[in-house]
Amino acid sequence: MEKQRLSVESGIADYIDWLAQFGASADGGVTRLLYTKEWMDAQLAVKAEMSAFGLDARFDDVGNVFGRLQGTQSPDEVILAGSHIDTVINGGKYDGSYGVLAAMLALKQLKETYGAPKKTLEAVSLCEEEGSRFPMTYWGSGNMMGALSLKHAEVPRDGSGVSLQEAMHDNGFGRGVYPSAHRTDINAFIEIHIEQGQTLEMSGRDLGVVTSIVGQRRYLITLEGECNHAGTTSMKWRKDPLAASSRMIHELLLRAEEQPDELRLTCGKMTVEPNVANVIPGRVQFSIDIRHQNQRVLEHFYEEMTAVINGICGEKGIRAMIDEYMRIEPVPMDETLSAKALETAAENGISCEEMVSGAGHDAQMIGRSCPACMLFVPSRGGISHSPKEFTSARQLEIGVRTLANLLYKLAY
Ligand code: HGY
Ligand code: MN
Ligand code: MN
């Protein structure tokens, strides 16, 4: 299909639709998983558009794409803005994409209006944040900040058994052809993103400034029981991992609601083997994703979770394996940058409020070791990770303008 063309008048909403073509699904969703063809085509298109904007565009060795506007006085001090290009399966067209495109358009506007900055400005399209294909998240920002490296690509495999390393190599990355992903020259990182919740819509404000991003942990729970006949096996003799998992999930959801300030627990993924109606399952795997702004609540809940799982399995003679494949602590955003963001919004008469992010973001990974600032624009109905994701052109444009004004303050 011929890709929609862009013109010099194209605004952020046009760019969102343009990028959404890469991995588009019939119902208006987008699926762009790390190192797939849709992902590579999107990164190549973003790189080409960065060049068309007059930015110096390049890949790094894990597939992040940077567009650089060199500083005249302190070129080695980099103010970076961007987000991630990958998506969840059949997600929305704004999650991640908006932050990449807003950063690119903000640099284009600043270059055209003010010329070269004093400090270097870069827009980045980070290769992966979601963890949708491999049991690995923040692959782009984690390598950029040195929290991850190429050796971490060897173990994670996708649902068809392809390793992250194989997929990376198949796209030409991870072989030293491109500059190493690790960077030590980033002075500040600004990420603009859709809120993915309903706070801004409920308050009627156009912009959110994030004070902190919740801590997050993800687990893969494997329960091994005993396959058997659905008709001849008495209920009391069964070792049924699906029955056990439904009890565990029910109990864990109740306990999550009892936690102070509501811990968020999601079981989004489940496989049942052999997955046949008249066979008692022998093996079940399901995911658990927990989030909370307080590290101690997360630690304590992990203890409760393992006790619930092991208790039910002990009762039923079922073997349980709990594999934690993702953990990140709650991370505060930089107060100085956030104050500048609030000031910028006030100077431009933009309604704004401070808020905590319940979603994880690259700003969380980067903010662990570098001053980071996160801006939100409203999500209609608070819906995200769905084809129904929507933010109006007016709200998208307010975000781009605020980002450009903030970057001007930081780099010119
Ligand atoms: O899951 C999250 O919070 C983010 O969308 N990756
Ligand atoms: Mn997401
Ligand atoms: Mn995101």
CSV table of C-alpha atoms and ligand atoms in Angstrom, one decimal:
chain,number,residue,atom,x,y,z
A,1,MET,CA,0.0,0.0,0.0
A,2,GLU,CA,1.4,3.4,-1.0
A,3,LYS,CA,2.2,5.3,2.2
A,4,GLN,CA,0.3,8.5,2.9
A,5,ARG,CA,2.4,11.5,1.7
A,6,LEU,CA,3.3,14.3,4.0
A,7,SER,CA,3.6,18.0,3.1
A,8,VAL,CA,5.2,21.1,4.6
A,9,GLU,CA,1.9,22.0,6.1
A,10,SER,CA,1.5,18.6,7.8
A,11,GLY,CA,0.9,18.9,11.5
A,12,ILE,CA,1.4,16.5,14.4
A,13,ALA,CA,-2.0,14.8,13.8
A,14,ASP,CA,-1.0,14.1,10.1
A,15,TYR,CA,2.3,12.7,11.3
A,16,ILE,CA,0.5,10.4,13.8
A,17,ASP,CA,-1.6,9.0,11.0
A,18,TRP,CA,1.5,8.7,8.8
A,19,LEU,CA,3.4,6.7,11.3
A,20,ALA,CA,0.4,4.6,12.3
A,21,GLN,CA,0.5,3.1,8.7
A,22,PHE,CA,3.5,1.0,9.8
A,23,GLY,CA,2.0,-2.0,11.4
A,24,ALA,CA,-1.6,-0.8,10.9
A,25,SER,CA,-4.4,-3.4,11.7
A,26,ALA,CA,-7.8,-3.5,10.2
A,27,ASP,CA,-9.6,-2.1,13.3
A,28,GLY,CA,-7.4,1.1,13.5
A,29,GLY,CA,-4.9,-0.4,15.9
A,30,VAL,CA,-1.1,-0.6,15.5
A,31,THR,CA,1.3,-3.6,16.0
A,32,ARG,CA,5.0,-2.7,15.7
A,33,LEU,CA,7.0,-5.2,17.7
A,34,LEU,CA,10.8,-4.9,18.1
A,35,TYR,CA,12.9,-5.9,15.1
A,36,THR,CA,9.9,-6.9,13.0
A,37,LYS,CA,9.6,-5.6,9.4
A,38,GLU,CA,6.9,-3.1,10.5
A,39,TRP,CA,9.3,-1.9,13.2
A,40,MET,CA,12.3,-1.5,10.8
A,41,ASP,CA,10.2,0.2,8.1
A,42,ALA,CA,9.0,2.7,10.7
A,43,GLN,CA,12.5,3.4,12.1
A,44,LEU,CA,13.8,3.9,8.5
A,45,ALA,CA,10.9,6.3,7.8
A,46,VAL,CA,11.5,8.2,11.0
A,47,LYS,CA,15.2,8.5,10.2
A,48,ALA,CA,14.4,9.7,6.7
A,49,GLU,CA,12.0,12.3,8.0
A,50,MET,CA,14.6,13.5,10.6
A,51,SER,CA,17.0,14.0,7.7
A,52,ALA,CA,14.3,15.9,5.7
A,53,PHE,CA,14.0,18.2,8.8
A,54,GLY,CA,17.7,19.0,8.5
A,55,LEU,CA,18.7,16.9,11.5
A,56,ASP,CA,21.8,14.7,11.5
A,57,ALA,CA,20.0,11.3,11.7
A,58,ARG,CA,21.7,8.0,12.6
A,59,PHE,CA,21.1,4.6,14.1
A,60,ASP,CA,22.9,3.2,17.2
A,61,ASP,CA,23.8,-0.4,17.6
A,62,VAL,CA,20.5,-1.6,19.1
A,63,GLY,CA,18.3,0.3,16.6
A,64,ASN,CA,17.6,3.6,18.4
A,65,VAL,CA,17.3,6.5,15.9
A,66,PHE,CA,18.6,10.0,16.8
A,67,GLY,CA,18.1,13.3,15.0
A,68,ARG,CA,20.8,15.8,16.1
A,69,LEU,CA,20.8,19.6,16.0
A,70,GLN,CA,24.4,20.5,16.9
A,71,GLY,CA,24.9,23.1,19.6
A,72,THR,CA,27.2,26.0,18.8
A,73,GLN,CA,28.6,26.7,22.3
A,74,SER,CA,28.3,23.4,24.3
A,75,PRO,CA,27.9,20.7,21.6
A,76,ASP,CA,28.8,17.9,24.0
A,77,GLU,CA,25.9,18.8,26.3
A,78,VAL,CA,22.9,17.1,24.9
A,79,ILE,CA,19.3,17.8,25.6
A,80,LEU,CA,17.4,14.7,24.4
A,81,ALA,CA,13.6,14.5,23.7
A,82,GLY,CA,11.7,11.5,22.4
A,83,SER,CA,9.9,8.3,23.2
A,84,HIS,CA,9.5,4.7,21.9
A,85,ILE,CA,8.6,3.5,18.4
A,86,ASP,CA,7.4,0.0,19.4
A,87,THR,CA,3.8,-0.8,20.5
A,88,VAL,CA,1.8,-3.4,22.3
A,89,ILE,CA,-0.1,-5.9,20.2
A,90,ASN,CA,-3.0,-4.0,18.4
A,91,GLY,CA,-2.3,-0.9,20.5
A,92,GLY,CA,-3.1,2.7,19.8
A,93,LYS,CA,-1.4,5.1,17.4
A,94,TYR,CA,-0.3,7.6,20.0
A,95,ASP,CA,1.5,5.6,22.7
A,96,GLY,CA,5.2,6.3,22.1
A,97,SER,CA,4.7,7.6,18.6
A,98,TYR,CA,3.4,10.9,19.8
A,99,GLY,CA,6.6,11.6,21.8
A,100,VAL,CA,8.9,10.6,18.9
A,101,LEU,CA,7.1,12.8,16.4
A,102,ALA,CA,6.5,15.7,18.9
A,103,ALA,CA,10.3,15.8,19.5
A,104,MET,CA,11.1,15.8,15.8
A,105,LEU,CA,8.6,18.6,15.0
A,106,ALA,CA,9.7,20.7,18.0
A,107,LEU,CA,13.3,20.5,16.8
A,108,LYS,CA,12.2,21.4,13.2
A,109,GLN,CA,10.3,24.4,14.5
A,110,LEU,CA,13.2,25.5,16.7
A,111,LYS,CA,15.7,25.2,13.9
A,112,GLU,CA,13.5,27.1,11.4
A,113,THR,CA,12.7,29.9,13.9
A,114,TYR,CA,16.0,30.3,15.9
A,115,GLY,CA,18.7,28.4,13.9
A,116,ALA,CA,21.3,26.4,15.8
A,117,PRO,CA,21.0,26.1,19.7
A,118,LYS,CA,23.8,26.7,22.1
A,119,LYS,CA,23.5,23.2,23.6
A,120,THR,CA,22.9,20.2,21.3
A,121,LEU,CA,19.3,19.1,20.8
A,122,GLU,CA,18.5,15.6,19.8
A,123,ALA,CA,15.2,13.8,19.0
A,124,VAL,CA,15.2,10.1,19.7
A,125,SER,CA,13.0,7.2,18.5
A,126,LEU,CA,13.8,4.6,21.1
A,127,CYS,CA,13.7,1.0,19.7
A,128,GLU,CA,11.7,-0.7,22.4
A,129,GLU,CA,9.9,0.1,25.7
A,130,GLU,CA,6.8,-2.2,26.0
A,131,GLY,CA,8.2,-5.7,26.3
A,132,SER,CA,5.5,-6.9,23.9
A,133,ARG,CA,7.6,-9.4,21.8
A,134,PHE,CA,10.3,-10.4,24.2
A,135,PRO,CA,10.3,-10.7,28.0
A,136,MET,CA,12.5,-7.6,28.2
A,137,THR,CA,11.5,-4.0,28.5
A,138,TYR,CA,13.3,-0.6,28.0
A,139,TRP,CA,15.7,-2.3,25.5
A,140,GLY,CA,16.5,1.1,23.9
A,141,SER,CA,16.7,3.4,26.9
A,142,GLY,CA,18.3,0.6,29.0
A,143,ASN,CA,21.2,0.2,26.5
A,144,MET,CA,21.5,4.0,26.1
A,145,MET,CA,21.9,4.5,29.9
A,146,GLY,CA,24.2,1.4,30.4
A,147,ALA,CA,21.6,-0.5,32.5
A,148,LEU,CA,21.4,-3.1,29.8
A,149,SER,CA,24.0,-4.3,27.2
A,150,LEU,CA,24.1,-6.6,24.2
A,151,LYS,CA,24.8,-9.7,26.4
A,152,HIS,CA,21.3,-9.3,27.8
A,153,ALA,CA,19.9,-10.2,24.4
A,154,GLU,CA,21.0,-13.8,24.5
A,155,VAL,CA,18.3,-15.3,26.8
A,156,PRO,CA,15.0,-13.6,26.0
A,157,ARG,CA,13.0,-15.5,23.4
A,158,ASP,CA,9.7,-14.5,21.7
A,159,GLY,CA,6.6,-16.8,21.5
A,160,SER,CA,8.1,-18.6,18.4
A,161,GLY,CA,11.4,-19.2,20.1
A,162,VAL,CA,13.4,-16.5,18.3
A,163,SER,CA,16.0,-14.9,20.6
A,164,LEU,CA,16.2,-11.1,21.0
A,165,GLN,CA,19.8,-11.5,19.8
A,166,GLU,CA,18.9,-13.3,16.6
A,167,ALA,CA,16.2,-10.8,15.8
A,168,MET,CA,18.6,-7.9,16.5
A,169,HIS,CA,21.3,-9.4,14.3
A,170,ASP,CA,18.8,-10.1,11.5
A,171,ASN,CA,18.2,-6.3,11.3
A,172,GLY,CA,21.9,-5.6,11.2
A,173,PHE,CA,22.2,-4.4,14.8
A,174,GLY,CA,24.3,-5.7,17.7
A,175,ARG,CA,27.3,-6.4,15.4
A,176,GLY,CA,29.3,-3.2,16.0
A,177,VAL,CA,28.3,-1.7,12.6
A,178,TYR,CA,26.6,1.3,14.3
A,179,PRO,CA,27.9,3.3,17.2
A,180,SER,CA,27.5,1.7,20.6
A,181,ALA,CA,24.1,2.6,22.2
A,182,HIS,CA,25.7,3.6,25.6
A,183,ARG,CA,25.7,7.4,26.0
A,184,THR,CA,27.2,9.5,28.7
A,185,ASP,CA,26.6,13.0,27.1
A,186,ILE,CA,22.9,13.4,27.9
A,187,ASN,CA,22.3,16.3,30.2
A,188,ALA,CA,18.5,16.1,30.3
A,189,PHE,CA,15.7,14.0,28.8
A,190,ILE,CA,12.2,15.2,28.1
A,191,GLU,CA,9.4,12.8,27.1
A,192,ILE,CA,6.0,13.9,26.1
A,193,HIS,CA,3.4,11.2,26.0
A,194,ILE,CA,-0.4,10.6,26.1
A,195,GLU,CA,-1.6,10.2,29.7
A,196,GLN,CA,-3.2,6.8,29.1
A,197,GLY,CA,-5.5,7.6,32.1
A,198,GLN,CA,-8.4,9.9,32.7
A,199,THR,CA,-7.1,12.5,35.2
A,200,LEU,CA,-6.6,15.3,32.7
A,201,GLU,CA,-9.9,14.7,30.9
A,202,MET,CA,-11.7,14.7,34.3
A,203,SER,CA,-10.1,17.9,35.4
A,204,GLY,CA,-10.4,19.6,31.9
A,205,ARG,CA,-6.7,20.5,31.8
A,206,ASP,CA,-4.6,20.3,28.7
A,207,LEU,CA,-1.2,19.3,30.1
A,208,GLY,CA,0.2,17.1,32.9
A,209,VAL,CA,3.7,17.4,34.4
A,210,VAL,CA,4.7,14.1,35.9
A,211,THR,CA,6.2,14.2,39.5
A,212,SER,CA,7.1,10.5,39.6
A,213,ILE,CA,6.6,7.2,37.8
A,214,VAL,CA,5.3,4.2,39.7
A,215,GLY,CA,7.5,1.1,40.4
A,216,GLN,CA,6.7,-1.9,38.3
A,217,ARG,CA,7.4,-5.6,38.4
A,218,ARG,CA,6.5,-8.4,35.9
A,219,TYR,CA,6.5,-12.1,36.6
A,220,LEU,CA,5.8,-15.2,34.5
A,221,ILE,CA,4.1,-17.9,36.7
A,222,THR,CA,4.4,-21.5,35.5
A,223,LEU,CA,2.2,-24.1,37.2
A,224,GLU,CA,2.7,-27.8,36.4
A,225,GLY,CA,0.0,-30.3,37.4
A,226,GLU,CA,-1.1,-33.5,35.6
A,227,CYS,CA,-2.9,-33.9,32.3
A,228,ASN,CA,-5.9,-36.3,32.7
A,229,HIS,CA,-9.3,-37.3,31.4
A,230,ALA,CA,-12.1,-34.7,32.0
A,231,GLY,CA,-14.7,-37.4,32.5
A,232,THR,CA,-13.0,-40.2,34.4
A,233,THR,CA,-10.9,-38.1,36.9
A,234,SER,CA,-12.6,-37.4,40.2
A,235,MET,CA,-12.5,-33.8,41.3
A,236,LYS,CA,-10.6,-34.7,44.5
A,237,TRP,CA,-7.8,-36.4,42.7
A,238,ARG,CA,-7.1,-33.7,40.1
A,239,LYS,CA,-3.8,-31.7,39.9
A,240,ASP,CA,-5.4,-29.0,37.8
A,241,PRO,CA,-3.1,-26.0,37.3
A,242,LEU,CA,-5.9,-23.9,35.6
A,243,ALA,CA,-8.2,-24.4,38.6
A,244,ALA,CA,-5.3,-23.5,40.9
A,245,SER,CA,-4.4,-20.4,38.8
A,246,SER,CA,-8.0,-19.1,38.9
A,247,ARG,CA,-8.0,-19.4,42.7
A,248,MET,CA,-4.7,-17.6,42.9
A,249,ILE,CA,-5.6,-14.8,40.5
A,250,HIS,CA,-8.9,-14.2,42.3
A,251,GLU,CA,-7.1,-14.1,45.7
A,252,LEU,CA,-4.3,-11.8,44.5
A,253,LEU,CA,-6.8,-9.3,42.9
A,254,LEU,CA,-8.6,-9.0,46.2
A,255,ARG,CA,-5.4,-8.5,48.1
A,256,ALA,CA,-4.2,-5.9,45.6
A,257,GLU,CA,-7.3,-3.8,46.3
A,258,GLU,CA,-6.7,-4.0,50.0
A,259,GLN,CA,-3.2,-2.4,49.6
A,260,PRO,CA,-2.8,1.2,50.7
A,261,ASP,CA,-3.3,3.6,47.6
A,262,GLU,CA,-4.5,0.6,45.6
A,263,LEU,CA,-1.7,-1.6,44.2
A,264,ARG,CA,-2.5,-2.3,40.5
A,265,LEU,CA,-2.3,-6.0,39.5
A,266,THR,CA,-2.9,-7.3,36.0
A,267,CYS,CA,-2.8,-10.8,34.6
A,268,GLY,CA,-2.7,-10.0,30.9
A,269,LYS,CA,-1.3,-13.2,29.3
A,270,MET,CA,-2.1,-16.8,29.8
A,271,THR,CA,-1.3,-20.1,28.0
A,272,VAL,CA,-3.0,-23.4,28.8
A,273,GLU,CA,-1.5,-26.8,27.7
A,274,PRO,CA,-2.7,-28.8,25.9
A,275,ASN,CA,-5.7,-26.4,25.7
A,276,VAL,CA,-8.3,-29.0,24.8
A,277,ALA,CA,-11.8,-29.0,26.1
A,278,ASN,CA,-11.9,-32.6,27.4
A,279,VAL,CA,-8.4,-32.7,28.9
A,280,ILE,CA,-7.5,-31.5,32.4
A,281,PRO,CA,-4.6,-29.1,31.7
A,282,GLY,CA,-1.1,-30.2,32.6
A,283,ARG,CA,0.6,-26.8,32.4
A,284,VAL,CA,-0.5,-23.2,32.7
A,285,GLN,CA,1.6,-20.1,32.3
A,286,PHE,CA,0.3,-16.6,33.2
A,287,SER,CA,1.8,-13.1,33.6
A,288,ILE,CA,1.5,-10.9,36.7
A,289,ASP,CA,2.2,-7.2,36.3
A,290,ILE,CA,2.2,-5.2,39.6
A,291,ARG,CA,2.6,-1.4,40.0
A,292,HIS,CA,2.8,0.9,43.0
A,293,GLN,CA,4.4,4.2,43.8
A,294,ASN,CA,5.9,2.9,47.1
A,295,GLN,CA,8.8,0.4,46.9
A,296,ARG,CA,8.0,-1.1,50.3
A,297,VAL,CA,4.4,-2.0,49.3
A,298,LEU,CA,5.8,-3.7,46.2
A,299,GLU,CA,8.3,-5.7,48.3
A,300,HIS,CA,5.6,-6.7,50.8
A,301,PHE,CA,3.1,-7.7,48.1
A,302,TYR,CA,5.7,-9.9,46.5
A,303,GLU,CA,6.0,-11.9,49.8
A,304,GLU,CA,2.2,-12.2,50.0
A,305,MET,CA,2.0,-13.2,46.3
A,306,THR,CA,4.5,-16.1,46.7
A,307,ALA,CA,2.7,-17.3,49.9
A,308,VAL,CA,-0.6,-17.4,48.1
A,309,ILE,CA,0.8,-19.2,45.0
A,310,ASN,CA,2.9,-21.7,47.1
A,311,GLY,CA,0.0,-22.3,49.5
A,312,ILE,CA,-2.5,-23.3,46.8
A,313,CYS,CA,0.1,-25.4,44.9
A,314,GLY,CA,1.1,-27.2,48.1
A,315,GLU,CA,-2.6,-28.1,48.7
A,316,LYS,CA,-3.1,-29.4,45.2
A,317,GLY,CA,0.3,-31.1,44.6
A,318,ILE,CA,1.1,-28.7,41.8
A,319,ARG,CA,4.7,-27.4,41.1
A,320,ALA,CA,5.0,-23.6,40.8
A,321,MET,CA,7.8,-21.5,39.2
A,322,ILE,CA,7.8,-17.7,39.7
A,323,ASP,CA,10.1,-16.0,37.2
A,324,GLU,CA,10.6,-12.2,37.7
A,325,TYR,CA,11.7,-10.8,34.3
A,326,MET,CA,11.2,-7.1,34.9
A,327,ARG,CA,11.7,-4.8,37.9
A,328,ILE,CA,12.0,-1.1,38.1
A,329,GLU,CA,11.7,1.1,41.2
A,330,PRO,CA,9.5,4.2,41.5
A,331,VAL,CA,11.5,7.1,39.9
A,332,PRO,CA,10.9,10.8,40.7
A,333,MET,CA,11.1,13.2,37.8
A,334,ASP,CA,13.6,16.1,38.0
A,335,GLU,CA,12.2,19.0,40.1
A,336,THR,CA,14.1,21.7,38.3
A,337,LEU,CA,13.0,20.6,34.9
A,338,SER,CA,9.4,20.1,36.1
A,339,ALA,CA,9.4,23.6,37.5
A,340,LYS,CA,10.5,24.9,34.1
A,341,ALA,CA,7.8,22.9,32.4
A,342,LEU,CA,5.1,24.3,34.8
A,343,GLU,CA,6.5,27.8,34.2
A,344,THR,CA,6.4,27.3,30.4
A,345,ALA,CA,2.8,26.2,30.6
A,346,ALA,CA,1.8,29.2,32.8
A,347,GLU,CA,3.6,31.7,30.4
A,348,ASN,CA,1.6,30.3,27.5
A,349,GLY,CA,-1.8,30.2,29.4
A,350,ILE,CA,-1.9,26.4,29.2
A,351,SER,CA,-4.0,24.7,31.9
A,352,CYS,CA,-1.7,22.2,33.7
A,353,GLU,CA,-1.5,20.0,36.7
A,354,GLU,CA,1.1,17.8,38.4
A,355,MET,CA,0.5,14.1,38.6
A,356,VAL,CA,1.9,10.6,39.2
A,357,SER,CA,2.3,8.3,36.2
A,358,GLY,CA,0.7,4.8,36.6
A,359,ALA,CA,2.3,3.7,33.3
A,360,GLY,CA,6.0,3.0,32.9
A,361,HIS,CA,8.0,5.1,30.5
A,362,ASP,CA,11.5,5.5,29.1
A,363,ALA,CA,11.7,8.6,31.3
A,364,GLN,CA,11.7,6.2,34.2
A,365,MET,CA,14.7,4.2,33.0
A,366,ILE,CA,16.6,7.4,32.0
A,367,GLY,CA,15.5,9.3,35.1
A,368,ARG,CA,17.3,6.8,37.3
A,369,SER,CA,20.7,8.4,36.3
A,370,CYS,CA,19.9,11.6,34.4
A,371,PRO,CA,17.5,14.5,35.0
A,372,ALA,CA,14.2,13.6,33.3
A,373,CYS,CA,11.0,15.4,32.7
A,374,MET,CA,7.7,13.9,31.6
A,375,LEU,CA,4.7,15.8,30.0
A,376,PHE,CA,1.3,14.3,29.4
A,377,VAL,CA,-1.5,15.3,27.1
A,378,PRO,CA,-5.1,14.0,27.7
A,379,SER,CA,-6.4,10.6,26.6
A,380,ARG,CA,-10.1,10.4,25.6
A,381,GLY,CA,-11.9,8.2,28.1
A,382,GLY,CA,-8.5,7.4,29.6
A,383,ILE,CA,-8.2,4.6,27.1
A,384,SER,CA,-4.8,3.3,25.9
A,385,HIS,CA,-3.2,0.1,24.7
A,386,SER,CA,-6.2,-0.1,22.4
A,387,PRO,CA,-7.2,1.0,18.9
A,388,LYS,CA,-9.7,3.3,20.7
A,389,GLU,CA,-6.8,5.4,21.9
A,390,PHE,CA,-7.4,9.1,21.0
A,391,THR,CA,-6.1,12.6,21.6
A,392,SER,CA,-7.5,15.6,19.7
A,393,ALA,CA,-5.3,17.6,17.2
A,394,ARG,CA,-5.7,20.7,19.4
A,395,GLN,CA,-4.3,18.8,22.5
A,396,LEU,CA,-1.5,17.2,20.5
A,397,GLU,CA,-0.5,20.6,19.2
A,398,ILE,CA,-0.5,22.2,22.6
A,399,GLY,CA,1.9,19.5,23.7
A,400,VAL,CA,4.3,20.1,20.8
A,401,ARG,CA,4.3,23.8,21.4
A,402,THR,CA,5.0,23.4,25.1
A,403,LEU,CA,7.8,20.9,24.4
A,404,ALA,CA,9.4,23.3,21.8
A,405,ASN,CA,9.1,26.2,24.3
A,406,LEU,CA,10.7,24.1,27.1
A,407,LEU,CA,13.5,22.9,24.8
A,408,TYR,CA,14.1,26.5,23.8
A,409,LYS,CA,14.7,27.5,27.4
A,410,LEU,CA,17.0,24.5,28.0
A,411,ALA,CA,19.1,24.7,24.8
A,412,TYR,CA,19.1,28.3,23.4
B,1,HGY,O1,3.2,-0.9,30.6
B,1,HGY,C1,3.4,0.3,30.6
B,1,HGY,O2,3.2,1.0,31.6
B,1,HGY,C2,4.0,1.0,29.4
B,1,HGY,O3,2.9,1.2,28.5
B,1,HGY,N1,5.0,0.1,28.8
B,2,MN,MN,2.5,1.5,26.4
B,3,MN,MN,4.5,4.4,26.1
